[in-house]
PDB file of N, CA and C in Angstrom:
ATOM      1  N   UNK A 911      77.345 182.389  83.781  1.00  0.00           N
ATOM      2  CA  UNK A 911      78.867 182.240  83.112  1.00  0.00           C
ATOM      3  C   UNK A 911      80.005 182.350  83.847  1.00  0.00           C
ATOM      4  N   UNK A 912      80.553 182.159  84.026  1.00  0.00           N
ATOM      5  CA  UNK A 912      82.093 182.626  84.852  1.00  0.00           C
ATOM      6  C   UNK A 912      82.918 182.796  84.086  1.00  0.00           C
ATOM      7  N   UNK A 913      83.175 184.322  84.199  1.00  0.00           N
ATOM      8  CA  UNK A 913      84.773 185.277  84.240  1.00  0.00           C
ATOM      9  C   UNK A 913      85.683 185.273  84.271  1.00  0.00           C
ATOM     10  N   UNK A 914      86.993 184.788  84.320  1.00  0.00           N
ATOM     11  CA  UNK A 914      87.977 185.287  84.436  1.00  0.00           C
ATOM     12  C   UNK A 914      88.632 186.146  83.492  1.00  0.00           C
ATOM     13  N   UNK A 915      89.457 187.376  84.394  1.00  0.00           N
ATOM     14  CA  UNK A 915      90.395 188.876  83.645  1.00  0.00           C
ATOM     15  C   UNK A 915      91.473 188.577  84.519  1.00  0.00           C
ATOM     16  N   UNK A 916      92.888 188.596  83.612  1.00  0.00           N
ATOM     17  CA  UNK A 916      93.798 188.556  84.080  1.00  0.00           C
ATOM     18  C   UNK A 916      94.707 189.639  83.848  1.00  0.00           C
ATOM     19  N   UNK A 917      95.332 190.242  84.765  1.00  0.00           N
ATOM     20  CA  UNK A 917      95.938 191.801  84.354  1.00  0.00           C
ATOM     21  C   UNK A 917      97.380 191.620  85.232  1.00  0.00           C
ATOM     22  N   UNK A 918      97.898 192.873  85.044  1.00  0.00           N
ATOM     23  CA  UNK A 918      99.201 193.168  86.003  1.00  0.00           C
ATOM     24  C   UNK A 918     100.199 192.507  84.628  1.00  0.00           C
ATOM     25  N   UNK A 919     100.132 191.735  83.634  1.00  0.00           N
ATOM     26  CA  UNK A 919     101.668 191.765  82.658  1.00  0.00           C
ATOM     27  C   UNK A 919     102.106 193.323  82.287  1.00  0.00           C
ATOM     28  N   UNK A 920     103.049 192.926  81.242  1.00  0.00           N
ATOM     29  CA  UNK A 920     103.508 194.069  81.332  1.00  0.00           C
ATOM     30  C   UNK A 920     105.296 193.359  80.624  1.00  0.00           C
ATOM     31  N   UNK A 921     106.314 194.953  80.505  1.00  0.00           N
ATOM     32  CA  UNK A 921     107.332 194.659  80.180  1.00  0.00           C
ATOM     33  C   UNK A 921     108.441 194.853  81.331  1.00  0.00           C
ATOM     34  N   UNK A 922     109.476 193.835  81.806  1.00  0.00           N
ATOM     35  CA  UNK A 922     109.876 193.485  82.705  1.00  0.00           C
ATOM     36  C   UNK A 922     111.393 193.274  82.816  1.00  0.00           C
ATOM     37  N   UNK A 923     112.395 194.185  83.178  1.00  0.00           N
ATOM     38  CA  UNK A 923     114.070 193.881  82.891  1.00  0.00           C
ATOM     39  C   UNK A 923     114.319 192.647  84.030  1.00  0.00           C
ATOM     40  N   UNK A 924     115.410 191.525  83.412  1.00  0.00           N
ATOM     41  CA  UNK A 924     115.451 190.405  84.132  1.00  0.00           C
ATOM     42  C   UNK A 924     115.683 191.106  85.629  1.00  0.00           C
ATOM     43  N   UNK A 925     115.517 189.685  86.323  1.00  0.00           N
ATOM     44  CA  UNK A 925     115.717 190.654  88.137  1.00  0.00           C
ATOM     45  C   UNK A 925     114.033 190.970  88.380  1.00  0.00           C
ATOM     46  N   UNK A 926     113.696 191.614  87.655  1.00  0.00           N
ATOM     47  CA  UNK A 926     112.816 192.332  87.810  1.00  0.00           C
ATOM     48  C   UNK A 926     111.218 191.790  88.560  1.00  0.00           C
ATOM     49  N   UNK A 927     110.147 191.917  89.350  1.00  0.00           N
ATOM     50  CA  UNK A 927     109.444 191.796  89.523  1.00  0.00           C
ATOM     51  C   UNK A 927     107.799 192.188  88.844  1.00  0.00           C
ATOM     52  N   UNK A 928     106.833 191.042  88.854  1.00  0.00           N
ATOM     53  CA  UNK A 928     105.257 191.297  88.439  1.00  0.00           C
ATOM     54  C   UNK A 928     104.922 190.677  88.904  1.00  0.00           C
ATOM     55  N   UNK A 929     103.260 191.349  89.911  1.00  0.00           N
ATOM     56  CA  UNK A 929     102.725 190.590  90.070  1.00  0.00           C
ATOM     57  C   UNK A 929     100.825 190.980  89.390  1.00  0.00           C
ATOM     58  N   UNK A 930     100.413 189.251  89.200  1.00  0.00           N
ATOM     59  CA  UNK A 930      99.647 189.117  88.006  1.00  0.00           C
ATOM     60  C   UNK A 930      98.160 188.770  88.860  1.00  0.00           C
ATOM     61  N   UNK A 931      97.108 189.413  88.823  1.00  0.00           N
ATOM     62  CA  UNK A 931      95.825 189.080  88.851  1.00  0.00           C
ATOM     63  C   UNK A 931      95.013 188.620  88.208  1.00  0.00           C
ATOM     64  N   UNK A 932      93.939 187.865  88.743  1.00  0.00           N
ATOM     65  CA  UNK A 932      92.711 186.989  88.055  1.00  0.00           C
ATOM     66  C   UNK A 932      91.893 187.331  88.791  1.00  0.00           C
ATOM     67  N   UNK A 933      90.900 188.250  88.432  1.00  0.00           N
ATOM     68  CA  UNK A 933      89.669 188.803  88.850  1.00  0.00           C
ATOM     69  C   UNK A 933      88.362 187.576  88.488  1.00  0.00           C
ATOM     70  N   UNK A 934      87.825 187.179  89.258  1.00  0.00           N
ATOM     71  CA  UNK A 934      86.733 185.903  88.779  1.00  0.00           C
ATOM     72  C   UNK A 934      85.283 186.775  89.064  1.00  0.00           C
ATOM     73  N   UNK A 935      84.250 186.369  88.167  1.00  0.00           N
ATOM     74  CA  UNK A 935      82.997 186.878  88.428  1.00  0.00           C
ATOM     75  C   UNK A 935      82.444 185.952  89.113  1.00  0.00           C
ATOM     76  N   UNK A 936      81.510 186.131  90.039  1.00  0.00           N
ATOM     77  CA  UNK A 936      80.982 185.243  91.335  1.00  0.00           C
ATOM     78  C   UNK A 936      81.958 184.675  92.401  1.00  0.00           C
ATOM     79  N   UNK A 937      81.537 184.179  92.809  1.00  0.00           N
ATOM     80  CA  UNK A 937      82.320 183.735  94.113  1.00  0.00           C
ATOM     81  C   UNK A 937      82.818 182.198  93.878  1.00  0.00           C
ATOM     82  N   UNK A 938      83.290 181.652  93.382  1.00  0.00           N
ATOM     83  CA  UNK A 938      84.144 180.492  92.724  1.00  0.00           C
ATOM     84  C   UNK A 938      85.946 180.238  93.215  1.00  0.00           C
ATOM     85  N   UNK A 939      86.269 182.098  93.150  1.00  0.00           N
ATOM     86  CA  UNK A 939      87.767 181.761  94.087  1.00  0.00           C
ATOM     87  C   UNK A 939      88.081 180.776  95.261  1.00  0.00           C
ATOM     88  N   UNK A 940      86.917 180.859  96.215  1.00  0.00           N
ATOM     89  CA  UNK A 940      87.373 180.105  97.290  1.00  0.00           C
ATOM     90  C   UNK A 940      86.908 178.488  97.295  1.00  0.00           C
ATOM     91  N   UNK A 941      85.863 178.117  96.248  1.00  0.00           N
ATOM     92  CA  UNK A 941      85.625 176.660  96.179  1.00  0.00           C
ATOM     93  C   UNK A 941      86.345 176.239  94.828  1.00  0.00           C
ATOM     94  N   UNK A 942      86.925 176.712  94.010  1.00  0.00           N
ATOM     95  CA  UNK A 942      87.728 176.325  92.463  1.00  0.00           C
ATOM     96  C   UNK A 942      89.064 176.100  92.996  1.00  0.00           C
ATOM     97  N   UNK A 943      89.521 174.705  92.466  1.00  0.00           N
ATOM     98  CA  UNK A 943      90.962 175.287  92.561  1.00  0.00           C
ATOM     99  C   UNK A 943      91.930 176.184  91.221  1.00  0.00           C
ATOM    100  N   UNK A 944      92.358 176.858  91.620  1.00  0.00           N
ATOM    101  CA  UNK A 944      92.892 177.561  90.971  1.00  0.00           C
ATOM    102  C   UNK A 944      94.163 177.710  90.218  1.00  0.00           C
ATOM    103  N   UNK A 945      94.454 178.051  89.133  1.00  0.00           N
ATOM    104  CA  UNK A 945      95.940 177.800  88.584  1.00  0.00           C
ATOM    105  C   UNK A 945      96.069 179.104  87.514  1.00  0.00           C
ATOM    106  N   UNK A 946      97.181 179.057  87.483  1.00  0.00           N
ATOM    107  CA  UNK A 946      98.242 179.815  86.501  1.00  0.00           C
ATOM    108  C   UNK A 946      98.784 178.880  85.762  1.00  0.00           C
ATOM    109  N   UNK A 947      98.863 179.261  84.421  1.00  0.00           N
ATOM    110  CA  UNK A 947      99.583 178.675  83.363  1.00  0.00           C
ATOM    111  C   UNK A 947     100.157 179.817  82.465  1.00  0.00           C
ATOM    112  N   UNK A 948     100.978 179.416  81.411  1.00  0.00           N
ATOM    113  CA  UNK A 948     101.694 180.152  80.734  1.00  0.00           C
ATOM    114  C   UNK A 948     101.983 179.139  78.903  1.00  0.00           C
ATOM    115  N   UNK A 949     102.266 179.959  78.383  1.00  0.00           N
ATOM    116  CA  UNK A 949     102.349 179.635  76.768  1.00  0.00           C
ATOM    117  C   UNK A 949     103.290 180.673  75.945  1.00  0.00           C
ATOM    118  N   UNK A 950     104.557 180.197  75.748  1.00  0.00           N
ATOM    119  CA  UNK A 950     105.410 180.836  74.957  1.00  0.00           C
ATOM    120  C   UNK A 950     105.550 180.238  73.618  1.00  0.00           C
ATOM    121  N   UNK A 951     105.856 181.279  72.828  1.00  0.00           N
ATOM    122  CA  UNK A 951     106.049 181.691  71.011  1.00  0.00           C
ATOM    123  C   UNK A 951     106.374 180.071  70.775  1.00  0.00           C
ATOM    124  N   UNK A 952     105.469 179.138  70.065  1.00  0.00           N
ATOM    125  CA  UNK A 952     106.202 177.926  69.508  1.00  0.00           C
ATOM    126  C   UNK A 952     106.168 176.783  70.768  1.00  0.00           C
ATOM    127  N   UNK A 953     105.680 176.517  71.488  1.00  0.00           N
ATOM    128  CA  UNK A 953     105.679 175.928  72.959  1.00  0.00           C
ATOM    129  C   UNK A 953     104.678 175.371  73.568  1.00  0.00           C
ATOM    130  N   UNK A 954     104.233 174.327  74.108  1.00  0.00           N
ATOM    131  CA  UNK A 954     102.753 173.671  74.921  1.00  0.00           C
ATOM    132  C   UNK A 954     102.457 174.912  76.083  1.00  0.00           C
ATOM    133  N   UNK A 955     101.448 174.941  76.305  1.00  0.00           N
ATOM    134  CA  UNK A 955     101.184 175.317  77.427  1.00  0.00           C
ATOM    135  C   UNK A 955     101.389 174.911  78.619  1.00  0.00           C
ATOM    136  N   UNK A 956     101.882 175.525  79.731  1.00  0.00           N
ATOM    137  CA  UNK A 956     102.601 174.474  80.947  1.00  0.00           C
ATOM    138  C   UNK A 956     102.235 175.036  82.179  1.00  0.00           C
ATOM    139  N   UNK A 957     102.014 174.552  83.101  1.00  0.00           N
ATOM    140  CA  UNK A 957     101.498 174.637  84.431  1.00  0.00           C
ATOM    141  C   UNK A 957     102.123 175.700  85.377  1.00  0.00           C
ATOM    142  N   UNK A 958     102.135 176.460  85.808  1.00  0.00           N
ATOM    143  CA  UNK A 958     103.079 177.267  86.685  1.00  0.00           C
ATOM    144  C   UNK A 958     102.611 177.046  87.790  1.00  0.00           C
ATOM    145  N   UNK A 959     101.476 177.687  88.350  1.00  0.00           N
ATOM    146  CA  UNK A 959     101.155 177.367  90.146  1.00  0.00           C
ATOM    147  C   UNK A 959      99.432 177.131  90.063  1.00  0.00           C
ATOM    148  N   UNK A 960      99.422 176.435  91.359  1.00  0.00           N
ATOM    149  CA  UNK A 960      97.897 176.162  91.562  1.00  0.00           C
ATOM    150  C   UNK A 960      97.910 176.320  92.551  1.00  0.00           C
ATOM    151  N   UNK A 961      96.554 176.483  93.479  1.00  0.00           N
ATOM    152  CA  UNK A 961      96.142 176.415  94.697  1.00  0.00           C
ATOM    153  C   UNK A 961      94.895 176.096  95.178  1.00  0.00           C
ATOM    154  N   UNK A 962      94.669 174.859  95.975  1.00  0.00           N
ATOM    155  CA  UNK A 962      93.139 174.262  95.963  1.00  0.00           C
ATOM    156  C   UNK A 962      92.238 174.883  97.032  1.00  0.00           C
ATOM    157  N   UNK A 963      90.862 174.336  97.131  1.00  0.00           N
ATOM    158  CA  UNK A 963      90.533 175.644  97.752  1.00  0.00           C
ATOM    159  C   UNK A 963      90.740 175.500  99.144  1.00  0.00           C
ATOM    160  N   UNK A 964      91.636 174.255 100.055  1.00  0.00           N
ATOM    161  CA  UNK A 964      91.826 174.673 100.935  1.00  0.00           C
ATOM    162  C   UNK A 964      93.226 175.179 101.668  1.00  0.00           C
ATOM    163  N   UNK A 965      93.753 175.779 100.265  1.00  0.00           N
ATOM    164  CA  UNK A 965      95.247 176.564 100.247  1.00  0.00           C
ATOM    165  C   UNK A 965      96.407 175.608 100.365  1.00  0.00           C
ATOM    166  N   UNK A 966      96.689 174.293  99.852  1.00  0.00           N
ATOM    167  CA  UNK A 966      97.799 173.880  99.243  1.00  0.00           C
ATOM    168  C   UNK A 966      97.929 174.073  97.886  1.00  0.00           C
ATOM    169  N   UNK A 967      99.419 174.499  97.940  1.00  0.00           N
ATOM    170  CA  UNK A 967      99.914 175.255  96.758  1.00  0.00           C
ATOM    171  C   UNK A 967     100.813 174.136  95.887  1.00  0.00           C
ATOM    172  N   UNK A 968     100.777 174.287  94.604  1.00  0.00           N
ATOM    173  CA  UNK A 968     101.998 173.694  93.979  1.00  0.00           C
ATOM    174  C   UNK A 968     102.643 174.303  92.355  1.00  0.00           C
ATOM    175  N   UNK A 969     103.798 174.125  92.450  1.00  0.00           N
ATOM    176  CA  UNK A 969     104.612 174.811  91.808  1.00  0.00           C
ATOM    177  C   UNK A 969     105.256 174.243  90.435  1.00  0.00           C
ATOM    178  N   UNK A 970     105.720 174.622  89.451  1.00  0.00           N
ATOM    179  CA  UNK A 970     106.787 174.552  88.487  1.00  0.00           C
ATOM    180  C   UNK A 970     108.017 174.507  89.355  1.00  0.00           C
ATOM    181  N   UNK A 971     108.799 173.293  88.846  1.00  0.00           N
ATOM    182  CA  UNK A 971     110.278 173.077  89.191  1.00  0.00           C
ATOM    183  C   UNK A 971     110.735 174.845  88.929  1.00  0.00           C
ATOM    184  N   UNK A 972     110.599 174.823  87.360  1.00  0.00           N
ATOM    185  CA  UNK A 972     111.283 176.038  87.031  1.00  0.00           C
ATOM    186  C   UNK A 972     111.054 177.687  87.696  1.00  0.00           C
ATOM    187  N   UNK A 973     110.167 177.247  88.575  1.00  0.00           N
ATOM    188  CA  UNK A 973     109.729 178.538  89.277  1.00  0.00           C
ATOM    189  C   UNK A 973     109.663 178.644  90.772  1.00  0.00           C
ATOM    190  N   UNK A 974     109.600 177.645  91.245  1.00  0.00           N
ATOM    191  CA  UNK A 974     110.131 177.250  92.782  1.00  0.00           C
ATOM    192  C   UNK A 974     110.649 178.485  93.309  1.00  0.00           C
ATOM    193  N   UNK A 975     110.278 179.284  94.425  1.00  0.00           N
ATOM    194  CA  UNK A 975     111.368 179.728  94.757  1.00  0.00           C
ATOM    195  C   UNK A 975     111.392 181.594  94.408  1.00  0.00           C
ATOM    196  N   UNK A 976     110.733 181.519  93.460  1.00  0.00           N
ATOM    197  CA  UNK A 976     110.813 182.841  92.948  1.00  0.00           C
ATOM    198  C   UNK A 976     109.238 183.436  92.886  1.00  0.00           C
ATOM    199  N   UNK A 977     107.917 182.126  92.369  1.00  0.00           N
ATOM    200  CA  UNK A 977     106.573 182.552  92.362  1.00  0.00           C
ATOM    201  C   UNK A 977     105.976 182.361  93.291  1.00  0.00           C
ATOM    202  N   UNK A 978     104.635 182.914  93.731  1.00  0.00           N
ATOM    203  CA  UNK A 978     103.947 182.787  94.613  1.00  0.00           C
ATOM    204  C   UNK A 978     102.685 182.991  94.215  1.00  0.00           C
ATOM    205  N   UNK A 979     102.011 181.919  94.648  1.00  0.00           N
ATOM    206  CA  UNK A 979     100.261 181.916  94.243  1.00  0.00           C
ATOM    207  C   UNK A 979      99.783 182.702  95.473  1.00  0.00           C
ATOM    208  N   UNK A 980      98.803 183.097  95.494  1.00  0.00           N
ATOM    209  CA  UNK A 980      97.530 183.600  96.849  1.00  0.00           C
ATOM    210  C   UNK A 980      96.493 184.129  96.397  1.00  0.00           C
ATOM    211  N   UNK A 981      95.201 183.924  97.062  1.00  0.00           N
ATOM    212  CA  UNK A 981      94.197 184.586  96.876  1.00  0.00           C
ATOM    213  C   UNK A 981      93.454 185.252  97.539  1.00  0.00           C
ATOM    214  N   UNK A 982      92.662 186.171  97.514  1.00  0.00           N
ATOM    215  CA  UNK A 982      91.741 186.704  98.224  1.00  0.00           C
ATOM    216  C   UNK A 982      90.207 186.407  97.743  1.00  0.00           C
ATOM    217  N   UNK A 983      89.520 186.118  98.912  1.00  0.00           N
ATOM    218  CA  UNK A 983      88.054 185.078  98.746  1.00  0.00           C
ATOM    219  C   UNK A 983      87.531 186.422  98.746  1.00  0.00           C
ATOM    220  N   UNK A 984      87.868 187.362  99.358  1.00  0.00           N
ATOM    221  CA  UNK A 984      87.070 188.701  99.764  1.00  0.00           C
ATOM    222  C   UNK A 984      86.916 189.457  98.575  1.00  0.00           C
ATOM    223  N   UNK A 985      87.833 189.243  97.367  1.00  0.00           N
ATOM    224  CA  UNK A 985      87.634 190.403  96.022  1.00  0.00           C
ATOM    225  C   UNK A 985      87.475 189.161  94.916  1.00  0.00           C
ATOM    226  N   UNK A 986      87.359 187.877  95.472  1.00  0.00           N
ATOM    227  CA  UNK A 986      87.503 186.788  94.574  1.00  0.00           C
ATOM    228  C   UNK A 986      88.291 187.075  93.286  1.00  0.00           C
ATOM    229  N   UNK A 987      89.591 187.017  93.945  1.00  0.00           N
ATOM    230  CA  UNK A 987      90.976 187.390  93.157  1.00  0.00           C
ATOM    231  C   UNK A 987      91.886 186.305  93.407  1.00  0.00           C
ATOM    232  N   UNK A 988      92.759 185.872  92.559  1.00  0.00           N
ATOM    233  CA  UNK A 988      93.875 185.264  92.997  1.00  0.00           C
ATOM    234  C   UNK A 988      95.136 185.884  92.182  1.00  0.00           C
ATOM    235  N   UNK A 989      96.140 185.394  92.777  1.00  0.00           N
ATOM    236  CA  UNK A 989      97.419 186.404  92.174  1.00  0.00           C
ATOM    237  C   UNK A 989      98.727 185.320  91.767  1.00  0.00           C
ATOM    238  N   UNK A 990      99.462 186.066  91.136  1.00  0.00           N
ATOM    239  CA  UNK A 990     100.936 185.180  91.155  1.00  0.00           C
ATOM    240  C   UNK A 990     101.891 186.309  91.048  1.00  0.00           C
ATOM    241  N   UNK A 991     102.567 186.297  92.410  1.00  0.00           N
ATOM    242  CA  UNK A 991     103.717 186.933  92.762  1.00  0.00           C
ATOM    243  C   UNK A 991     105.187 186.788  92.041  1.00  0.00           C
ATOM    244  N   UNK A 992     105.644 187.380  90.912  1.00  0.00           N
ATOM    245  CA  UNK A 992     106.587 186.863  90.305  1.00  0.00           C
ATOM    246  C   UNK A 992     107.868 187.819  90.346  1.00  0.00           C
ATOM    247  N   UNK A 993     109.210 186.783  90.920  1.00  0.00           N
ATOM    248  CA  UNK A 993     109.895 187.614  91.603  1.00  0.00           C
ATOM    249  C   UNK A 993     111.288 187.131  90.581  1.00  0.00           C
ATOM    250  N   UNK A 994     112.441 187.779  90.594  1.00  0.00           N
ATOM    251  CA  UNK A 994     113.617 187.232  90.231  1.00  0.00           C
ATOM    252  C   UNK A 994     113.226 186.809  88.467  1.00  0.00           C
ATOM    253  N   UNK A 995     112.580 187.801  87.779  1.00  0.00           N
ATOM    254  CA  UNK A 995     112.368 187.026  86.366  1.00  0.00           C
ATOM    255  C   UNK A 995     113.092 186.933  85.509  1.00  0.00           C
ATOM    256  N   UNK A 996     113.152 185.967  84.716  1.00  0.00           N
ATOM    257  CA  UNK A 996     113.734 185.855  83.774  1.00  0.00           C
ATOM    258  C   UNK A 996     113.541 185.797  81.972  1.00  0.00           C
ATOM    259  N   UNK A 997     114.192 185.965  81.337  1.00  0.00           N
ATOM    260  CA  UNK A 997     113.739 185.868  80.061  1.00  0.00           C
ATOM    261  C   UNK A 997     113.193 184.867  79.721  1.00  0.00           C
ATOM    262  N   UNK A 998     113.544 183.770  79.945  1.00  0.00           N
ATOM    263  CA  UNK A 998     112.433 182.183  79.768  1.00  0.00           C
ATOM    264  C   UNK A 998     111.035 182.264  80.466  1.00  0.00           C
ATOM    265  N   UNK A 999     111.216 183.342  81.628  1.00  0.00           N
ATOM    266  CA  UNK A 999     109.652 183.570  81.665  1.00  0.00           C
ATOM    267  C   UNK A 999     108.910 184.187  80.744  1.00  0.00           C
ATOM    268  N   UNK A1000     109.389 184.873  79.857  1.00  0.00           N
ATOM    269  CA  UNK A1000     108.277 185.469  78.972  1.00  0.00           C
ATOM    270  C   UNK A1000     107.256 184.056  78.339  1.00  0.00           C
ATOM    271  N   UNK A1001     106.316 184.830  78.197  1.00  0.00           N
ATOM    272  CA  UNK A1001     104.647 184.150  78.058  1.00  0.00           C
ATOM    273  C   UNK A1001     103.626 184.541  78.395  1.00  0.00           C
ATOM    274  N   UNK A1002     102.661 184.715  77.357  1.00  0.00           N
ATOM    275  CA  UNK A1002     101.040 184.577  77.590  1.00  0.00           C
ATOM    276  C   UNK A1002     100.685 183.964  78.645  1.00  0.00           C
ATOM    277  N   UNK A1003     100.383 184.267  80.069  1.00  0.00           N
ATOM    278  CA  UNK A1003      99.901 184.154  81.166  1.00  0.00           C
ATOM    279  C   UNK A1003      98.563 183.746  81.166  1.00  0.00           C
ATOM    280  N   UNK A1004      98.358 182.304  81.543  1.00  0.00           N
ATOM    281  CA  UNK A1004      96.373 182.252  81.577  1.00  0.00           C
ATOM    282  C   UNK A1004      95.747 181.844  83.401  1.00  0.00           C
ATOM    283  N   UNK A1005      94.828 182.630  83.733  1.00  0.00           N
ATOM    284  CA  UNK A1005      94.189 182.463  84.954  1.00  0.00           C
ATOM    285  C   UNK A1005      93.523 180.841  84.601  1.00  0.00           C
ATOM    286  N   UNK A1006      93.048 180.106  85.205  1.00  0.00           N
ATOM    287  CA  UNK A1006      92.116 178.975  84.991  1.00  0.00           C
ATOM    288  C   UNK A1006      91.478 178.994  86.329  1.00  0.00           C
ATOM    289  N   UNK A1007      90.163 177.933  86.632  1.00  0.00           N
ATOM    290  CA  UNK A1007      89.483 177.779  87.591  1.00  0.00           C
ATOM    291  C   UNK A1007      88.690 176.403  87.386  1.00  0.00           C
ATOM    292  N   UNK A1008      89.079 175.153  88.050  1.00  0.00           N
ATOM    293  CA  UNK A1008      88.732 173.855  88.048  1.00  0.00           C
ATOM    294  C   UNK A1008      87.565 173.533  88.778  1.00  0.00           C
ATOM    295  N   UNK A1009      86.525 172.772  88.573  1.00  0.00           N
ATOM    296  CA  UNK A1009      85.822 172.368  89.791  1.00  0.00           C
ATOM    297  C   UNK A1009      85.119 171.354  88.909  1.00  0.00           C
ATOM    298  N   UNK A1010      85.186 170.064  89.220  1.00  0.00           N
ATOM    299  CA  UNK A1010      84.466 168.862  88.718  1.00  0.00           C
ATOM    300  C   UNK A1010      84.955 168.273  87.011  1.00  0.00           C
ATOM    301  N   UNK A1011      83.875 169.169  86.263  1.00  0.00           N
ATOM    302  CA  UNK A1011      83.857 168.910  84.548  1.00  0.00           C
ATOM    303  C   UNK A1011      83.355 170.664  84.725  1.00  0.00           C
ATOM    304  N   UNK A1012      83.575 171.246  85.951  1.00  0.00           N
ATOM    305  CA  UNK A1012      83.515 173.055  85.265  1.00  0.00           C
ATOM    306  C   UNK A1012      84.943 173.444  84.976  1.00  0.00           C
ATOM    307  N   UNK A1013      85.447 173.654  84.019  1.00  0.00           N
ATOM    308  CA  UNK A1013      86.613 174.684  83.981  1.00  0.00           C
ATOM    309  C   UNK A1013      86.886 175.688  83.177  1.00  0.00           C
ATOM    310  N   UNK A1014      87.007 176.699  83.746  1.00  0.00           N
ATOM    311  CA  UNK A1014      87.445 178.190  83.167  1.00  0.00           C
ATOM    312  C   UNK A1014      88.342 179.027  83.112  1.00  0.00           C
ATOM    313  N   UNK A1015      88.579 179.439  81.802  1.00  0.00           N
ATOM    314  CA  UNK A1015      89.726 179.885  81.518  1.00  0.00           C
ATOM    315  C   UNK A1015      89.824 181.568  81.286  1.00  0.00           C
ATOM    316  N   UNK A1016      90.658 182.376  81.396  1.00  0.00           N
ATOM    317  CA  UNK A1016      90.447 183.770  80.859  1.00  0.00           C
ATOM    318  C   UNK A1016      91.364 183.920  79.187  1.00  0.00           C
ATOM    319  N   UNK A1017      91.154 185.252  79.394  1.00  0.00           N
ATOM    320  CA  UNK A1017      91.521 185.583  78.044  1.00  0.00           C
ATOM    321  C   UNK A1017      93.560 185.888  77.898  1.00  0.00           C
ATOM    322  N   UNK A1018      94.026 185.814  78.818  1.00  0.00           N
ATOM    323  CA  UNK A1018      95.716 185.616  79.275  1.00  0.00           C
ATOM    324  C   UNK A1018      96.170 187.214  79.415  1.00  0.00           C
ATOM    325  N   UNK A1019      97.683 187.587  79.819  1.00  0.00           N
ATOM    326  CA  UNK A1019      98.254 188.614  79.998  1.00  0.00           C
ATOM    327  C   UNK A1019      99.109 188.308  79.583  1.00  0.00           C
ATOM    328  N   UNK A1020     100.137 189.620  78.639  1.00  0.00           N
ATOM    329  CA  UNK A1020     101.142 189.291  78.125  1.00  0.00           C
ATOM    330  C   UNK A1020     102.534 189.393  79.488  1.00  0.00           C
ATOM    331  N   UNK A1021     103.584 188.771  79.349  1.00  0.00           N
ATOM    332  CA  UNK A1021     104.417 189.033  80.481  1.00  0.00           C
ATOM    333  C   UNK A1021     105.815 188.761  79.709  1.00  0.00           C
ATOM    334  N   UNK A1022     106.521 190.027  79.437  1.00  0.00           N
ATOM    335  CA  UNK A1022     107.944 190.334  78.892  1.00  0.00           C
ATOM    336  C   UNK A1022     109.313 190.517  79.344  1.00  0.00           C
ATOM    337  N   UNK A1023     109.956 189.848  79.431  1.00  0.00           N
ATOM    338  CA  UNK A1023     111.214 189.902  80.587  1.00  0.00           C
ATOM    339  C   UNK A1023     112.295 190.134  79.268  1.00  0.00           C
ATOM    340  N   UNK A1024     112.935 191.184  79.607  1.00  0.00           N
ATOM    341  CA  UNK A1024     113.964 191.402  78.439  1.00  0.00           C
ATOM    342  C   UNK A1024     114.704 193.052  79.168  1.00  0.00           C
ATOM    343  N   UNK A1025     115.707 192.697  78.346  1.00  0.00           N
ATOM    344  CA  UNK A1025     116.760 194.195  78.939  1.00  0.00           C
ATOM    345  C   UNK A1025     116.307 194.980  77.520  1.00  0.00           C
TER     346      UNK A1025
END
């Protein structure tokens, strides 16, 4: 059973930075498409960023130029570097791993951007 564990969330002031981590059990980070999603209160879950096994990345328009997704295959970990944070980035952030019909999710980590 694959497990994904997110960490790195917290409270940060507008304009600040956070780095989220998603640690995977097993060597899936190099062979699965890895994604970060977020869900704010009373809003639908939305895709924030993704990285394919070959390395291509994609981002939501709202985070382009501010967020960077990356992975360390040796640590089975995916990261989301978040800079220039805004109050509208406040949400629970989830990590997801997808390959074919296999789809795994973490439990989420809260990010709150507030002064």
